[in-house]
Short mmCIF file of C-alpha atoms and ligand atoms in Angstrom, two decimals:
data_model
loop_
_atom_site.label_atom_id
_atom_site.label_comp_id
_atom_site.label_asym_id
_atom_site.label_seq_id
_atom_site.Cartn_x
_atom_site.Cartn_y
_atom_site.Cartn_z
CA MET A 1 28.43 -11.03 29.57
CA ALA A 2 26.15 -8.24 28.38
CA SER A 3 24.89 -10.30 25.45
CA SER A 4 23.99 -13.35 27.57
CA SER A 5 22.05 -11.19 30.05
CA LEU A 6 20.11 -9.70 27.13
CA LEU A 7 19.16 -13.11 25.80
CA PRO A 8 15.93 -13.68 27.80
CA SER A 9 14.48 -10.29 26.83
CA VAL A 10 15.48 -10.78 23.19
CA MET A 11 13.75 -14.17 23.22
CA LEU A 12 10.64 -12.63 24.77
CA LEU A 13 10.58 -9.91 22.11
CA LEU A 14 10.92 -12.48 19.35
CA CYS A 15 8.04 -14.51 20.81
CA LEU A 16 5.86 -11.40 21.08
CA ALA A 17 6.65 -10.40 17.50
CA ALA A 18 5.80 -13.90 16.28
CA SER A 19 2.59 -14.24 18.29
CA ALA A 20 0.48 -11.80 16.24
CA SER A 21 1.15 -13.58 12.98
CA ALA A 22 1.28 -17.05 14.57
CA GLN A 23 -2.51 -16.90 14.79
CA LEU A 24 -2.77 -16.27 11.06
CA SER A 25 -2.37 -19.23 8.72
CA PRO A 26 -2.35 -19.58 4.93
CA THR A 27 -4.74 -22.56 5.22
CA PHE A 28 -7.26 -20.75 7.46
CA TYR A 29 -10.12 -21.18 4.94
CA ALA A 30 -9.00 -24.57 3.55
CA THR A 31 -12.01 -26.38 4.99
CA SER A 32 -14.42 -23.53 5.83
CA CYS A 33 -14.34 -21.92 2.35
CA PRO A 34 -12.02 -23.83 0.02
CA LYS A 35 -13.00 -21.87 -3.10
CA ALA A 36 -12.53 -18.41 -1.56
CA LEU A 37 -8.96 -17.79 -2.74
CA ASP A 38 -9.60 -18.81 -6.36
CA THR A 39 -12.80 -16.74 -6.45
CA ILE A 40 -11.00 -13.64 -5.16
CA LYS A 41 -8.12 -14.11 -7.60
CA ALA A 42 -10.47 -14.51 -10.58
CA ALA A 43 -12.43 -11.39 -9.61
CA VAL A 44 -9.28 -9.29 -9.12
CA THR A 45 -7.81 -10.51 -12.41
CA ALA A 46 -11.03 -9.56 -14.22
CA ALA A 47 -11.17 -6.13 -12.56
CA VAL A 48 -7.54 -5.39 -13.48
CA LYS A 49 -8.12 -6.59 -17.03
CA LYS A 50 -11.07 -4.20 -17.28
CA GLU A 51 -9.05 -1.31 -15.85
CA ASN A 52 -5.30 -1.63 -15.23
CA ARG A 53 -5.30 1.07 -12.61
CA MET A 54 -7.62 -0.94 -10.36
CA GLY A 55 -4.64 -3.15 -9.43
CA ALA A 56 -2.84 -0.10 -8.10
CA SER A 57 -5.91 1.17 -6.29
CA LEU A 58 -6.49 -2.14 -4.49
CA LEU A 59 -2.83 -2.34 -3.43
CA ARG A 60 -3.01 1.18 -2.00
CA LEU A 61 -6.29 0.39 -0.22
CA HIS A 62 -4.57 -2.46 1.64
CA PHE A 63 -1.64 -0.20 2.66
CA HIS A 64 -4.04 2.46 3.93
CA ASP A 65 -5.94 -0.21 5.87
CA CYS A 66 -2.89 -1.75 7.55
CA PHE A 67 -1.20 1.50 8.62
CA VAL A 68 -4.29 2.62 10.55
CA GLN A 69 -5.04 0.40 13.58
CA GLY A 70 -3.79 -2.69 11.70
CA CYS A 71 -5.16 -4.72 8.76
CA ASP A 72 -8.74 -4.83 9.99
CA ALA A 73 -10.72 -3.46 7.02
CA SER A 74 -11.34 -0.23 8.98
CA VAL A 75 -10.69 1.73 5.78
CA LEU A 76 -13.65 0.02 4.12
CA LEU A 77 -16.21 1.34 6.64
CA SER A 78 -18.20 4.23 5.11
CA GLY A 79 -17.20 7.66 6.44
CA ASN A 80 -14.53 7.89 9.15
CA GLU A 81 -11.10 7.02 7.72
CA GLN A 82 -12.38 7.53 4.19
CA ASN A 83 -12.70 11.25 5.02
CA ALA A 84 -9.10 11.58 6.22
CA LEU A 85 -6.80 13.79 4.13
CA PRO A 86 -4.69 11.05 2.50
CA ASN A 87 -7.88 9.19 1.53
CA VAL A 88 -10.65 11.58 0.55
CA GLY A 89 -11.07 12.03 -3.19
CA SER A 90 -8.22 9.62 -3.76
CA LEU A 91 -8.84 6.06 -2.52
CA ARG A 92 -10.51 3.83 -5.10
CA GLY A 93 -11.69 0.26 -5.46
CA PHE A 94 -14.37 0.03 -2.79
CA GLU A 95 -16.97 -1.22 -5.27
CA VAL A 96 -14.61 -3.96 -6.47
CA ILE A 97 -14.12 -5.18 -2.88
CA ASP A 98 -17.91 -5.03 -2.30
CA SER A 99 -18.53 -7.12 -5.39
CA ILE A 100 -15.88 -9.70 -4.42
CA LYS A 101 -17.36 -9.85 -0.91
CA ALA A 102 -20.83 -10.55 -2.37
CA GLN A 103 -19.40 -13.40 -4.46
CA VAL A 104 -17.59 -14.87 -1.45
CA GLU A 105 -20.69 -14.51 0.77
CA ALA A 106 -22.67 -16.48 -1.81
CA LEU A 107 -20.09 -19.26 -1.47
CA CYS A 108 -19.70 -19.30 2.32
CA LYS A 109 -21.86 -17.16 4.58
CA GLN A 110 -20.05 -14.86 7.04
CA THR A 111 -16.83 -16.83 6.90
CA VAL A 112 -14.21 -14.81 5.00
CA SER A 113 -13.36 -11.41 6.49
CA CYS A 114 -13.13 -8.19 4.50
CA ALA A 115 -9.61 -7.69 5.92
CA ASP A 116 -8.49 -11.02 4.41
CA ILE A 117 -10.23 -10.28 1.10
CA LEU A 118 -8.37 -6.95 0.87
CA THR A 119 -5.03 -8.57 1.75
CA LEU A 120 -5.49 -11.24 -0.92
CA ALA A 121 -6.73 -8.67 -3.43
CA ALA A 122 -3.53 -6.64 -2.95
CA ARG A 123 -1.39 -9.71 -3.66
CA ASP A 124 -3.52 -10.76 -6.64
CA SER A 125 -3.35 -7.22 -8.06
CA VAL A 126 0.45 -7.25 -8.01
CA VAL A 127 0.46 -10.65 -9.72
CA ALA A 128 -2.09 -9.49 -12.33
CA LEU A 129 0.27 -6.64 -13.27
CA GLY A 130 3.29 -8.92 -13.68
CA GLY A 131 4.79 -8.64 -10.18
CA PRO A 132 5.89 -11.25 -7.63
CA SER A 133 3.58 -13.55 -5.72
CA TRP A 134 3.69 -14.56 -2.06
CA THR A 135 1.76 -16.70 0.39
CA VAL A 136 -0.78 -14.74 2.45
CA PRO A 137 -1.34 -15.75 6.09
CA LEU A 138 -5.10 -15.56 6.78
CA GLY A 139 -7.57 -15.38 9.64
CA ARG A 140 -7.86 -11.60 10.14
CA ARG A 141 -11.18 -10.33 11.44
CA ASP A 142 -12.92 -7.04 10.74
CA SER A 143 -12.95 -4.04 13.04
CA LEU A 144 -16.03 -2.54 14.65
CA THR A 145 -14.56 0.94 14.35
CA ALA A 146 -12.52 3.22 12.10
CA ASN A 147 -10.42 6.19 13.14
CA GLU A 148 -10.15 9.31 10.98
CA ALA A 149 -7.65 11.07 13.28
CA LEU A 150 -5.36 8.04 13.25
CA ALA A 151 -5.53 7.89 9.45
CA ASN A 152 -4.41 11.53 9.33
CA SER A 153 -1.53 10.93 11.74
CA ASP A 154 -0.27 7.49 10.63
CA LEU A 155 -0.41 7.69 6.82
CA PRO A 156 2.68 9.47 5.43
CA PRO A 157 1.99 12.52 3.20
CA PRO A 158 3.82 13.05 -0.12
CA PHE A 159 5.77 16.07 1.15
CA PHE A 160 7.65 13.99 3.76
CA ASP A 161 11.47 13.87 3.70
CA LEU A 162 13.56 10.75 4.26
CA VAL A 163 13.75 11.36 8.02
CA ASN A 164 9.94 11.63 8.38
CA LEU A 165 9.33 8.63 6.12
CA THR A 166 11.84 6.55 8.06
CA LYS A 167 10.08 7.49 11.31
CA SER A 168 6.60 6.84 9.90
CA PHE A 169 7.55 3.34 8.72
CA GLY A 170 9.85 2.74 11.70
CA ASP A 171 6.89 3.35 14.03
CA LYS A 172 5.20 0.36 12.32
CA GLY A 173 8.30 -1.81 12.70
CA PHE A 174 9.80 -1.41 9.22
CA SER A 175 13.50 -0.94 8.44
CA LEU A 176 14.79 1.59 5.93
CA THR A 177 15.25 -1.19 3.35
CA GLU A 178 11.67 -2.38 3.89
CA MET A 179 10.37 1.18 3.54
CA VAL A 180 12.23 1.61 0.24
CA ALA A 181 10.93 -1.78 -0.96
CA LEU A 182 7.32 -0.93 -0.08
CA SER A 183 7.63 2.43 -1.83
CA GLY A 184 8.30 0.37 -4.96
CA ALA A 185 4.49 -0.06 -5.07
CA HIS A 186 4.68 3.27 -6.91
CA THR A 187 5.82 1.30 -9.95
CA ILE A 188 2.09 1.21 -10.73
CA GLY A 189 -0.76 3.70 -10.52
CA GLN A 190 -1.28 7.42 -10.68
CA ALA A 191 -1.20 10.56 -8.56
CA GLN A 192 -3.10 13.82 -8.76
CA CYS A 193 -1.44 17.10 -9.67
CA LEU A 194 -2.07 18.57 -6.21
CA ASN A 195 0.26 15.92 -4.82
CA PHE A 196 3.24 16.66 -7.12
CA ARG A 197 2.76 20.33 -8.18
CA ASP A 198 5.34 21.67 -5.70
CA ARG A 199 7.89 19.27 -7.08
CA LEU A 200 7.42 20.62 -10.61
CA TYR A 201 7.70 24.30 -9.74
CA ASN A 202 9.80 24.41 -6.57
CA GLU A 203 12.34 21.56 -6.79
CA THR A 204 14.54 22.47 -9.71
CA THR A 205 17.68 20.56 -8.67
CA SER A 206 16.14 17.19 -7.77
CA ILE A 207 13.93 16.80 -10.86
CA ASP A 208 14.91 16.08 -14.44
CA ALA A 209 14.13 19.24 -16.43
CA ALA A 210 12.53 17.48 -19.42
CA PHE A 211 10.45 15.29 -17.09
CA ALA A 212 9.17 18.37 -15.23
CA ALA A 213 8.44 20.18 -18.52
CA SER A 214 6.43 17.22 -19.80
CA LEU A 215 4.20 17.26 -16.70
CA LYS A 216 3.61 21.01 -16.38
CA PRO A 217 0.95 21.43 -19.10
CA ASN A 218 -1.30 18.95 -17.31
CA CYS A 219 -0.45 20.33 -13.87
CA PRO A 220 -0.57 24.13 -14.13
CA ARG A 221 0.83 26.32 -11.37
CA PRO A 222 -2.43 27.90 -10.14
CA THR A 223 -3.88 25.75 -7.39
CA GLY A 224 -7.51 24.65 -7.35
CA ALA A 225 -9.89 23.03 -9.79
CA PRO A 226 -9.64 21.80 -12.46
CA GLY A 227 -5.83 21.24 -12.43
CA ASP A 228 -5.63 19.72 -8.94
CA GLY A 229 -7.15 16.40 -9.93
CA ASN A 230 -5.24 15.87 -13.18
CA LEU A 231 -3.41 12.56 -13.15
CA ALA A 232 0.13 11.46 -13.97
CA ALA A 233 1.77 8.04 -13.79
CA LEU A 234 3.84 7.33 -10.68
CA ASP A 235 6.22 5.29 -12.90
CA VAL A 236 6.76 7.23 -16.12
CA SER A 237 8.45 4.24 -17.86
CA THR A 238 6.09 1.30 -17.32
CA PRO A 239 3.03 2.69 -15.49
CA TYR A 240 1.08 -0.56 -15.35
CA TYR A 241 3.80 -3.15 -15.20
CA PHE A 242 4.95 -4.19 -11.73
CA ASP A 243 8.72 -4.05 -12.29
CA ASN A 244 11.75 -2.26 -10.82
CA LYS A 245 11.68 0.71 -13.24
CA TYR A 246 10.44 2.95 -10.42
CA TYR A 247 13.95 2.80 -8.96
CA VAL A 248 15.63 3.37 -12.33
CA ASN A 249 13.45 6.49 -12.69
CA LEU A 250 14.57 7.72 -9.26
CA GLN A 251 18.20 7.42 -10.36
CA ALA A 252 17.29 9.66 -13.33
CA LYS A 253 15.50 12.21 -11.05
CA LYS A 254 12.16 11.14 -12.48
CA GLY A 255 10.32 10.30 -9.29
CA LEU A 256 6.82 11.85 -9.40
CA LEU A 257 6.28 12.58 -5.71
CA HIS A 258 8.68 14.41 -3.41
CA SER A 259 8.48 11.36 -1.11
CA ASP A 260 9.64 9.17 -4.01
CA GLN A 261 12.65 11.27 -5.00
CA VAL A 262 13.95 11.67 -1.42
CA LEU A 263 14.78 7.96 -1.55
CA PHE A 264 17.50 8.84 -4.08
CA ASN A 265 18.92 12.31 -3.56
CA GLY A 266 22.34 11.76 -2.02
CA GLY A 267 20.94 10.48 1.30
CA GLY A 268 21.05 7.22 3.21
CA ALA A 269 18.69 5.27 0.96
CA ASP A 270 20.62 5.77 -2.32
CA ASN A 271 22.42 2.42 -2.12
CA ILE A 272 19.15 0.55 -1.50
CA VAL A 273 17.55 2.23 -4.53
CA SER A 274 20.60 1.36 -6.64
CA ASN A 275 20.42 -2.27 -5.54
CA PHE A 276 16.71 -2.54 -6.45
CA ALA A 277 17.30 -0.66 -9.74
CA SER A 278 19.99 -3.11 -10.80
CA SER A 279 18.33 -6.29 -9.54
CA ALA A 280 14.67 -7.02 -10.27
CA ALA A 281 15.01 -10.18 -8.19
CA ALA A 282 16.30 -8.28 -5.15
CA PHE A 283 13.32 -5.91 -5.39
CA SER A 284 10.75 -8.69 -5.91
CA GLY A 285 12.01 -10.65 -2.90
CA ALA A 286 12.20 -7.60 -0.62
CA PHE A 287 8.76 -6.36 -1.72
CA ALA A 288 7.07 -9.73 -1.21
CA SER A 289 8.44 -10.22 2.30
CA ALA A 290 7.69 -6.61 3.31
CA MET A 291 4.11 -7.08 2.06
CA VAL A 292 3.67 -10.17 4.23
CA LYS A 293 5.00 -8.16 7.17
CA MET A 294 2.65 -5.27 6.40
CA GLY A 295 -0.29 -7.68 6.13
CA ASN A 296 0.53 -8.95 9.62
CA LEU A 297 0.23 -5.52 11.26
CA GLY A 298 -2.12 -5.64 14.27
CA PRO A 299 -4.65 -8.17 13.00
CA LEU A 300 -7.81 -8.92 14.97
CA THR A 301 -8.01 -12.68 15.46
CA GLY A 302 -10.00 -15.33 17.34
CA SER A 303 -13.14 -13.77 18.77
CA GLN A 304 -11.97 -10.15 18.33
CA GLY A 305 -14.01 -7.92 16.01
CA GLN A 306 -16.36 -9.70 13.60
CA VAL A 307 -16.66 -11.07 10.09
CA ARG A 308 -18.69 -8.36 8.37
CA LEU A 309 -21.53 -9.31 6.04
CA SER A 310 -20.96 -6.17 4.01
CA CYS A 311 -17.51 -4.56 3.97
CA SER A 312 -18.78 -0.97 4.18
CA LYS A 313 -20.68 -1.35 7.46
CA VAL A 314 -20.54 -3.27 10.73
CA ASN A 315 -23.11 -6.05 11.21
C1 LIG B 401 6.38 5.99 1.38
C2 LIG B 401 5.30 6.69 1.71
C3 LIG B 401 4.16 6.89 0.78
C4 LIG B 401 3.59 8.07 0.43
C5 LIG B 401 3.97 9.44 0.95
C6 LIG B 401 2.56 7.77 -0.54
C7 LIG B 401 1.74 8.73 -1.12
C8 LIG B 401 0.93 8.48 -2.20
C9 LIG B 401 0.19 9.49 -2.91
C10 LIG B 401 0.13 10.98 -2.54
C11 LIG B 401 -0.45 8.89 -3.94
C12 LIG B 401 -1.34 9.56 -4.99
C13 LIG B 401 -2.75 9.75 -4.44
C14 LIG B 401 -3.57 10.66 -5.31
O1 LIG B 401 -3.01 11.59 -5.89
O2 LIG B 401 -4.80 10.45 -5.40
C15 LIG B 401 -0.12 7.50 -3.89
C16 LIG B 401 -0.57 6.54 -4.78
C17 LIG B 401 -0.32 5.20 -4.65
N1 LIG B 401 0.32 4.59 -3.60
FE1 LIG B 401 1.46 5.50 -2.21
N2 LIG B 401 2.52 6.43 -0.76
C18 LIG B 401 3.47 5.84 0.03
C19 LIG B 401 3.71 4.49 0.14
C20 LIG B 401 2.97 3.51 -0.48
C21 LIG B 401 2.98 2.10 -0.15
C22 LIG B 401 3.79 1.49 1.00
C23 LIG B 401 2.14 1.48 -1.01
C24 LIG B 401 1.76 0.03 -1.09
C25 LIG B 401 2.50 -0.96 -0.62
C26 LIG B 401 1.62 2.49 -1.90
C27 LIG B 401 0.80 2.27 -2.97
C28 LIG B 401 0.33 3.25 -3.82
C29 LIG B 401 -0.30 2.98 -5.10
C30 LIG B 401 -0.40 1.62 -5.76
C31 LIG B 401 -0.72 4.20 -5.61
C32 LIG B 401 -1.51 4.45 -6.91
C33 LIG B 401 -2.99 4.27 -6.60
C34 LIG B 401 -3.93 4.46 -7.79
O3 LIG B 401 -3.50 4.66 -8.92
O4 LIG B 401 -5.16 4.41 -7.54
N3 LIG B 401 2.10 3.71 -1.52
N4 LIG B 401 0.70 7.28 -2.81
#
């Protein structure tokens, strides 16, 4: 009885959830700019070949775009969100996106949005570093605004515990399993000492002693320059290979960030980490579908927003 009376509202919810992404389509540029996808892929592959880390930086840029007022390229606008705490002195790859945008503009004037370029670049980065591929729904448009306060409130900081992380991702519609899968992005890239120092000196039980000792010389206890900006790999085993070793490291208490290790510390996410650690295929599949879902967060479509001519400023 109860379940049949719930049916209409469940159906409505499903329709609403589908409607945002229903307006996006993988073939959106098939006639208006047929060479766009190949051009973006070639440029990303070249940038990653030149510097491995760029693949990680572009993936992170997309995450930081989507979690703040949706995947609308707001993070690419100069100032604003770029000054927010999780972003300032840390986000990278803007010049790569600008250069790709210039190439795509030369092909098709004001047709391909910066939000779509960034979404494709994230996928192509993962592929360039040996990870899974997926089909990207397209047709996002670019925002007219960016919001620094929202970037500060909606992007999770590295000192978050499992409860906070679950809430942060839950607020965007992600399950615990999806949050753990997306965190697997930390199988590539680097973090600055200021973001993992506490873990080295104040978390003796949840960190492997030899791992902590190996990081301390490059991340000394006194805070401030020059130590703060020193870098360490997020995945100590295979820092630039997009595999499931991140989860194997967590099982060995070798997560770099506090927010990494809380996924495997005797709490409710342990079994998910174990599953991804033992099955590369399970991780790849979960990561790819969670990335599609993240890319579908709050897109501007139709006549909303604009297609920017230059990704760093509104037209
Ligand atoms: C679970 C919550 C998350 C937290 C607290 C977090 C936090 C961080 C922090 C603090 C850094 C290092 C920044 C620096 O020191 O400059 C970082 C790097 C990175 N993050 Fe996350 N992150 C999270 C989830 C994600 C997600 C969902 C993705 C993508 C799907 C992602 C992708 C990356 C990548 C690829 C890097 C390395 C970037 C580079 O080397 O340039 N992160 N993250």
